[in-house]
Amino acid sequence: MRMAVVGARGQLGAAVVNECGSAHEVTAFARAALDVTDGNAVASAMNGARPEVIINCAAYNNVDAAEDHPVDALNGNAFAVRSLARAAADHGATLVHYSTDFVFDGTASAPYAEDDQPNPRSVYAASKLLGEWFAADAPRAYVLRVESLFGRAPDGGPAKGSVAAILKTIVAGGEPRVFEDRTVSPTYVVDAARATRRLVEANAPAGLYHCVNSGHCTWLEFARELARQLGVDARLIPVRVADVPLRAKRPQYCALSNEKLASLGIVMPTWQDALARYLEARG
Ligand SMILES: NC(=O)c1ccc[n+]([C@@H]2O[C@H](COP(=O)([O-])OP(=O)(O)OC[C@H]3O[C@@H](n4cnc5c(N)ncnc54)[C@H](OP(=O)(O)O)[C@@H]3O)[C@@H](O)[C@H]2O)c1
């Protein structure tokens, strides 16, 4: 298949290019080659690539900064998706778009399913929810909600995100501060990329899927498992969400159920298994 991947040098984008590049004709657009907030540039890039599948890994991901820059967040996370959906319609292409657990308010006590009601609590979250809705304008769209991504940084640069920060602190002999009351379903980018490829190759029913590793944990539990797998007796400092001043609200309980994916035969490995493979790949 001819695939166009945008946001191709992000942590998920690089994993998708790597996963799909071995079997498909992939055109990878890094931000320098295509700014997805420029609708004309999107149309012209897709006219050149003539994709059968467009995979959108670009996003405005600075959750706190979005509170002060809502227009940038809406452009990057919503209106850019509308341009990509229009390009998908022009080319009869399938659109794959990634969203987030942040669309939920985090007040649940059991893992969220795809048909649970979103209730975004921040500008970033609202912009991502709008992006989900715009994605549905494509003739066929997969909207894959991922969460707490981890993976190797593209081009050997510094890895981003909470997992990388905890790992770096533990390896340096420090004492990471970790939430004891935020529950997440951490997701290895390699597994999310593999699930993406399988969905597309299987021509699975279009729609919304929770694409996370199986299981869930608090960040404290995650850090404990990380230290255990590293064989390090790390001192972890538990903190509570209410005690950490953050510009944007975070949903507190955001485990996602991936049973819908599993019902298609795409069974996501557990987060502990994913973590072990990530650490091994890191060396
Ligand atoms: N990271 C997480 O924990 C997490 C959690 C839930 C959902 N998600 C979603 O998962 C997807 C992938 O996230 P990620 O962690 O891989 O993000 P990432 O590493 O920050 O990658 C995003 C990429 O998009 C690029 N980009 C930003 N604005 C762009 C624009 N206007 N035009 C073109 N490219 C642009 C970035 O380029 P620059 O680096 O040059 O800005 C970066 O290469 C996103 O939809 C994100 O919202 C991520």
PDB file of N, CA, C and O in Angstrom, residues 226-274:
ATOM      1  N   LEU A 226       9.580  -0.603  36.928  1.00  0.00           N
ATOM      2  CA  LEU A 226      10.739  -0.173  36.148  1.00  0.00           C
ATOM      3  C   LEU A 226      12.031  -0.422  36.945  1.00  0.00           C
ATOM      4  O   LEU A 226      12.998  -0.997  36.424  1.00  0.00           O
ATOM      5  N   ALA A 227      12.025  -0.031  38.212  1.00  0.00           N
ATOM      6  CA  ALA A 227      13.206  -0.235  39.058  1.00  0.00           C
ATOM      7  C   ALA A 227      13.474  -1.731  39.224  1.00  0.00           C
ATOM      8  O   ALA A 227      14.631  -2.182  39.173  1.00  0.00           O
ATOM      9  N   ARG A 228      12.395  -2.507  39.399  1.00  0.00           N
ATOM     10  CA  ARG A 228      12.555  -3.961  39.573  1.00  0.00           C
ATOM     11  C   ARG A 228      13.210  -4.567  38.329  1.00  0.00           C
ATOM     12  O   ARG A 228      14.165  -5.344  38.429  1.00  0.00           O
ATOM     13  N   GLN A 229      12.714  -4.173  37.150  1.00  0.00           N
ATOM     14  CA  GLN A 229      13.276  -4.744  35.921  1.00  0.00           C
ATOM     15  C   GLN A 229      14.725  -4.294  35.704  1.00  0.00           C
ATOM     16  O   GLN A 229      15.517  -5.017  35.112  1.00  0.00           O
ATOM     17  N   LEU A 230      15.054  -3.102  36.198  1.00  0.00           N
ATOM     18  CA  LEU A 230      16.443  -2.631  36.075  1.00  0.00           C
ATOM     19  C   LEU A 230      17.342  -3.265  37.134  1.00  0.00           C
ATOM     20  O   LEU A 230      18.562  -3.166  37.059  1.00  0.00           O
ATOM     21  N   GLY A 231      16.699  -3.897  38.150  1.00  0.00           N
ATOM     22  CA  GLY A 231      17.469  -4.474  39.243  1.00  0.00           C
ATOM     23  C   GLY A 231      18.049  -3.405  40.155  1.00  0.00           C
ATOM     24  O   GLY A 231      19.123  -3.580  40.743  1.00  0.00           O
ATOM     25  N   VAL A 232      17.342  -2.304  40.284  1.00  0.00           N
ATOM     26  CA  VAL A 232      17.829  -1.165  41.074  1.00  0.00           C
ATOM     27  C   VAL A 232      16.912  -0.969  42.281  1.00  0.00           C
ATOM     28  O   VAL A 232      15.695  -1.053  42.168  1.00  0.00           O
ATOM     29  N   ASP A 233      17.515  -0.700  43.422  1.00  0.00           N
ATOM     30  CA  ASP A 233      16.722  -0.435  44.624  1.00  0.00           C
ATOM     31  C   ASP A 233      16.503   1.080  44.718  1.00  0.00           C
ATOM     32  O   ASP A 233      17.149   1.766  45.495  1.00  0.00           O
ATOM     33  N   ALA A 234      15.579   1.571  43.896  1.00  0.00           N
ATOM     34  CA  ALA A 234      15.419   3.031  43.803  1.00  0.00           C
ATOM     35  C   ALA A 234      14.483   3.542  44.883  1.00  0.00           C
ATOM     36  O   ALA A 234      13.512   2.867  45.242  1.00  0.00           O
ATOM     37  N   ARG A 235      14.771   4.731  45.396  1.00  0.00           N
ATOM     38  CA  ARG A 235      13.835   5.376  46.322  1.00  0.00           C
ATOM     39  C   ARG A 235      12.883   6.231  45.486  1.00  0.00           C
ATOM     40  O   ARG A 235      13.310   7.100  44.732  1.00  0.00           O
ATOM     41  N   LEU A 236      11.596   5.937  45.611  1.00  0.00           N
ATOM     42  CA  LEU A 236      10.587   6.655  44.833  1.00  0.00           C
ATOM     43  C   LEU A 236       9.815   7.571  45.773  1.00  0.00           C
ATOM     44  O   LEU A 236       9.485   7.174  46.896  1.00  0.00           O
ATOM     45  N   ILE A 237       9.541   8.769  45.321  1.00  0.00           N
ATOM     46  CA  ILE A 237       8.817   9.713  46.176  1.00  0.00           C
ATOM     47  C   ILE A 237       7.385   9.850  45.661  1.00  0.00           C
ATOM     48  O   ILE A 237       7.154  10.462  44.605  1.00  0.00           O
ATOM     49  N   PRO A 238       6.418   9.257  46.404  1.00  0.00           N
ATOM     50  CA  PRO A 238       5.033   9.354  45.932  1.00  0.00           C
ATOM     51  C   PRO A 238       4.493  10.765  46.110  1.00  0.00           C
ATOM     52  O   PRO A 238       4.728  11.393  47.145  1.00  0.00           O
ATOM     53  N   VAL A 239       3.804  11.254  45.075  1.00  0.00           N
ATOM     54  CA  VAL A 239       3.142  12.560  45.189  1.00  0.00           C
ATOM     55  C   VAL A 239       1.690  12.390  44.739  1.00  0.00           C
ATOM     56  O   VAL A 239       1.369  11.439  44.023  1.00  0.00           O
ATOM     57  N   ARG A 240       0.865  13.323  45.180  1.00  0.00           N
ATOM     58  CA  ARG A 240      -0.556  13.258  44.813  1.00  0.00           C
ATOM     59  C   ARG A 240      -0.867  14.375  43.813  1.00  0.00           C
ATOM     60  O   ARG A 240      -0.267  15.455  43.874  1.00  0.00           O
ATOM     61  N   VAL A 241      -1.773  14.085  42.887  1.00  0.00           N
ATOM     62  CA  VAL A 241      -2.111  15.054  41.831  1.00  0.00           C
ATOM     63  C   VAL A 241      -2.466  16.404  42.445  1.00  0.00           C
ATOM     64  O   VAL A 241      -2.011  17.457  41.987  1.00  0.00           O
ATOM     65  N   ALA A 242      -3.247  16.376  43.521  1.00  0.00           N
ATOM     66  CA  ALA A 242      -3.724  17.621  44.134  1.00  0.00           C
ATOM     67  C   ALA A 242      -2.572  18.458  44.689  1.00  0.00           C
ATOM     68  O   ALA A 242      -2.722  19.671  44.882  1.00  0.00           O
ATOM     69  N   ASP A 243      -1.434  17.816  44.945  1.00  0.00           N
ATOM     70  CA  ASP A 243      -0.315  18.539  45.556  1.00  0.00           C
ATOM     71  C   ASP A 243       0.684  19.098  44.546  1.00  0.00           C
ATOM     72  O   ASP A 243       1.671  19.731  44.929  1.00  0.00           O
ATOM     73  N   VAL A 244       0.455  18.794  43.261  1.00  0.00           N
ATOM     74  CA  VAL A 244       1.397  19.255  42.227  1.00  0.00           C
ATOM     75  C   VAL A 244       0.709  20.315  41.370  1.00  0.00           C
ATOM     76  O   VAL A 244      -0.266  20.012  40.682  1.00  0.00           O
ATOM     77  N   PRO A 245       1.182  21.558  41.427  1.00  0.00           N
ATOM     78  CA  PRO A 245       0.533  22.595  40.624  1.00  0.00           C
ATOM     79  C   PRO A 245       0.874  22.427  39.142  1.00  0.00           C
ATOM     80  O   PRO A 245       2.036  22.500  38.763  1.00  0.00           O
ATOM     81  N   LEU A 246      -0.129  22.137  38.343  1.00  0.00           N
ATOM     82  CA  LEU A 246       0.077  21.990  36.903  1.00  0.00           C
ATOM     83  C   LEU A 246      -0.908  22.937  36.215  1.00  0.00           C
ATOM     84  O   LEU A 246      -2.024  23.127  36.690  1.00  0.00           O
ATOM     85  N   ARG A 247      -0.474  23.537  35.118  1.00  0.00           N
ATOM     86  CA  ARG A 247      -1.314  24.529  34.422  1.00  0.00           C
ATOM     87  C   ARG A 247      -2.615  23.886  33.915  1.00  0.00           C
ATOM     88  O   ARG A 247      -3.683  24.465  34.056  1.00  0.00           O
ATOM     89  N   ALA A 248      -2.485  22.700  33.308  1.00  0.00           N
ATOM     90  CA  ALA A 248      -3.679  22.035  32.767  1.00  0.00           C
ATOM     91  C   ALA A 248      -4.089  20.877  33.678  1.00  0.00           C
ATOM     92  O   ALA A 248      -3.227  20.192  34.238  1.00  0.00           O
ATOM     93  N   LYS A 249      -5.393  20.675  33.777  1.00  0.00           N
ATOM     94  CA  LYS A 249      -5.899  19.554  34.582  1.00  0.00           C
ATOM     95  C   LYS A 249      -5.553  18.217  33.922  1.00  0.00           C
ATOM     96  O   LYS A 249      -5.658  18.083  32.703  1.00  0.00           O
ATOM     97  N   ARG A 250      -5.172  17.237  34.731  1.00  0.00           N
ATOM     98  CA  ARG A 250      -4.935  15.880  34.240  1.00  0.00           C
ATOM     99  C   ARG A 250      -6.064  14.983  34.711  1.00  0.00           C
ATOM    100  O   ARG A 250      -6.480  15.088  35.883  1.00  0.00           O
ATOM    101  N   PRO A 251      -6.549  14.100  33.830  1.00  0.00           N
ATOM    102  CA  PRO A 251      -7.534  13.124  34.305  1.00  0.00           C
ATOM    103  C   PRO A 251      -6.850  12.161  35.276  1.00  0.00           C
ATOM    104  O   PRO A 251      -5.730  11.703  35.010  1.00  0.00           O
ATOM    105  N   GLN A 252      -7.502  11.850  36.383  1.00  0.00           N
ATOM    106  CA  GLN A 252      -6.806  11.080  37.418  1.00  0.00           C
ATOM    107  C   GLN A 252      -6.830   9.567  37.150  1.00  0.00           C
ATOM    108  O   GLN A 252      -5.825   8.900  37.279  1.00  0.00           O
ATOM    109  N   TYR A 253      -8.001   9.047  36.784  1.00  0.00           N
ATOM    110  CA  TYR A 253      -8.088   7.606  36.483  1.00  0.00           C
ATOM    111  C   TYR A 253      -8.315   7.474  34.982  1.00  0.00           C
ATOM    112  O   TYR A 253      -9.393   7.810  34.480  1.00  0.00           O
ATOM    113  N   CYS A 254      -7.307   7.033  34.268  1.00  0.00           N
ATOM    114  CA  CYS A 254      -7.476   6.966  32.816  1.00  0.00           C
ATOM    115  C   CYS A 254      -7.007   5.652  32.226  1.00  0.00           C
ATOM    116  O   CYS A 254      -6.420   5.628  31.141  1.00  0.00           O
ATOM    117  N   ALA A 255      -7.270   4.549  32.926  1.00  0.00           N
ATOM    118  CA  ALA A 255      -7.026   3.251  32.294  1.00  0.00           C
ATOM    119  C   ALA A 255      -7.983   3.135  31.108  1.00  0.00           C
ATOM    120  O   ALA A 255      -9.128   3.559  31.197  1.00  0.00           O
ATOM    121  N   LEU A 256      -7.470   2.588  30.008  1.00  0.00           N
ATOM    122  CA  LEU A 256      -8.316   2.358  28.834  1.00  0.00           C
ATOM    123  C   LEU A 256      -8.421   0.858  28.588  1.00  0.00           C
ATOM    124  O   LEU A 256      -7.428   0.141  28.706  1.00  0.00           O
ATOM    125  N   SER A 257      -9.617   0.414  28.251  1.00  0.00           N
ATOM    126  CA  SER A 257      -9.815  -0.991  27.887  1.00  0.00           C
ATOM    127  C   SER A 257      -9.504  -1.170  26.405  1.00  0.00           C
ATOM    128  O   SER A 257     -10.021  -0.424  25.569  1.00  0.00           O
ATOM    129  N   ASN A 258      -8.664  -2.165  26.081  1.00  0.00           N
ATOM    130  CA  ASN A 258      -8.359  -2.421  24.660  1.00  0.00           C
ATOM    131  C   ASN A 258      -9.096  -3.673  24.150  1.00  0.00           C
ATOM    132  O   ASN A 258      -8.674  -4.288  23.179  1.00  0.00           O
ATOM    133  N   GLU A 259     -10.200  -3.998  24.803  1.00  0.00           N
ATOM    134  CA  GLU A 259     -10.928  -5.224  24.419  1.00  0.00           C
ATOM    135  C   GLU A 259     -11.479  -5.174  22.997  1.00  0.00           C
ATOM    136  O   GLU A 259     -11.607  -6.197  22.338  1.00  0.00           O
ATOM    137  N   LYS A 260     -11.817  -3.970  22.530  1.00  0.00           N
ATOM    138  CA  LYS A 260     -12.357  -3.875  21.165  1.00  0.00           C
ATOM    139  C   LYS A 260     -11.297  -4.312  20.148  1.00  0.00           C
ATOM    140  O   LYS A 260     -11.599  -5.068  19.215  1.00  0.00           O
ATOM    141  N   LEU A 261     -10.058  -3.878  20.374  1.00  0.00           N
ATOM    142  CA  LEU A 261      -8.957  -4.328  19.504  1.00  0.00           C
ATOM    143  C   LEU A 261      -8.777  -5.843  19.630  1.00  0.00           C
ATOM    144  O   LEU A 261      -8.610  -6.545  18.636  1.00  0.00           O
ATOM    145  N   ALA A 262      -8.802  -6.313  20.871  1.00  0.00           N
ATOM    146  CA  ALA A 262      -8.591  -7.755  21.112  1.00  0.00           C
ATOM    147  C   ALA A 262      -9.669  -8.575  20.404  1.00  0.00           C
ATOM    148  O   ALA A 262      -9.400  -9.681  19.910  1.00  0.00           O
ATOM    149  N   SER A 263     -10.893  -8.038  20.326  1.00  0.00           N
ATOM    150  CA  SER A 263     -11.987  -8.784  19.685  1.00  0.00           C
ATOM    151  C   SER A 263     -11.718  -8.984  18.196  1.00  0.00           C
ATOM    152  O   SER A 263     -12.319  -9.839  17.556  1.00  0.00           O
ATOM    153  N   LEU A 264     -10.782  -8.186  17.638  1.00  0.00           N
ATOM    154  CA  LEU A 264     -10.403  -8.358  16.224  1.00  0.00           C
ATOM    155  C   LEU A 264      -9.191  -9.270  16.097  1.00  0.00           C
ATOM    156  O   LEU A 264      -8.644  -9.448  15.011  1.00  0.00           O
ATOM    157  N   GLY A 265      -8.716  -9.774  17.231  1.00  0.00           N
ATOM    158  CA  GLY A 265      -7.527 -10.636  17.205  1.00  0.00           C
ATOM    159  C   GLY A 265      -6.239  -9.849  17.418  1.00  0.00           C
ATOM    160  O   GLY A 265      -5.142 -10.403  17.325  1.00  0.00           O
ATOM    161  N   ILE A 266      -6.361  -8.539  17.675  1.00  0.00           N
ATOM    162  CA  ILE A 266      -5.151  -7.741  17.933  1.00  0.00           C
ATOM    163  C   ILE A 266      -5.031  -7.597  19.448  1.00  0.00           C
ATOM    164  O   ILE A 266      -5.616  -6.699  20.063  1.00  0.00           O
ATOM    165  N   VAL A 267      -4.301  -8.547  20.033  1.00  0.00           N
ATOM    166  CA  VAL A 267      -4.177  -8.586  21.490  1.00  0.00           C
ATOM    167  C   VAL A 267      -2.910  -7.828  21.868  1.00  0.00           C
ATOM    168  O   VAL A 267      -1.807  -8.196  21.473  1.00  0.00           O
ATOM    169  N   MET A 268      -3.087  -6.754  22.601  1.00  0.00           N
ATOM    170  CA  MET A 268      -1.929  -5.924  22.976  1.00  0.00           C
ATOM    171  C   MET A 268      -1.197  -6.584  24.140  1.00  0.00           C
ATOM    172  O   MET A 268      -1.821  -7.012  25.123  1.00  0.00           O
ATOM    173  N   PRO A 269       0.144  -6.650  24.061  1.00  0.00           N
ATOM    174  CA  PRO A 269       0.919  -7.207  25.185  1.00  0.00           C
ATOM    175  C   PRO A 269       0.713  -6.363  26.444  1.00  0.00           C
ATOM    176  O   PRO A 269       0.291  -5.208  26.366  1.00  0.00           O
ATOM    177  N   THR A 270       1.021  -6.948  27.597  1.00  0.00           N
ATOM    178  CA  THR A 270       0.891  -6.183  28.847  1.00  0.00           C
ATOM    179  C   THR A 270       1.930  -5.066  28.880  1.00  0.00           C
ATOM    180  O   THR A 270       2.975  -5.139  28.221  1.00  0.00           O
ATOM    181  N   TRP A 271       1.669  -4.061  29.706  1.00  0.00           N
ATOM    182  CA  TRP A 271       2.627  -2.951  29.799  1.00  0.00           C
ATOM    183  C   TRP A 271       3.942  -3.432  30.411  1.00  0.00           C
ATOM    184  O   TRP A 271       5.017  -2.913  30.068  1.00  0.00           O
ATOM    185  N   GLN A 272       3.886  -4.461  31.288  1.00  0.00           N
ATOM    186  CA  GLN A 272       5.130  -4.964  31.890  1.00  0.00           C
ATOM    187  C   GLN A 272       6.005  -5.620  30.818  1.00  0.00           C
ATOM    188  O   GLN A 272       7.229  -5.426  30.796  1.00  0.00           O
ATOM    189  N   ASP A 273       5.360  -6.385  29.925  1.00  0.00           N
ATOM    190  CA  ASP A 273       6.084  -7.031  28.832  1.00  0.00           C
ATOM    191  C   ASP A 273       6.662  -5.968  27.892  1.00  0.00           C
ATOM    192  O   ASP A 273       7.818  -6.061  27.452  1.00  0.00           O
ATOM    193  N   ALA A 274       5.858  -4.951  27.619  1.00  0.00           N
ATOM    194  CA  ALA A 274       6.303  -3.867  26.729  1.00  0.00           C
ATOM    195  C   ALA A 274       7.505  -3.144  27.340  1.00  0.00           C
ATOM    196  O   ALA A 274       8.481  -2.830  26.649  1.00  0.00           O
TER     197      ALA A 274
END
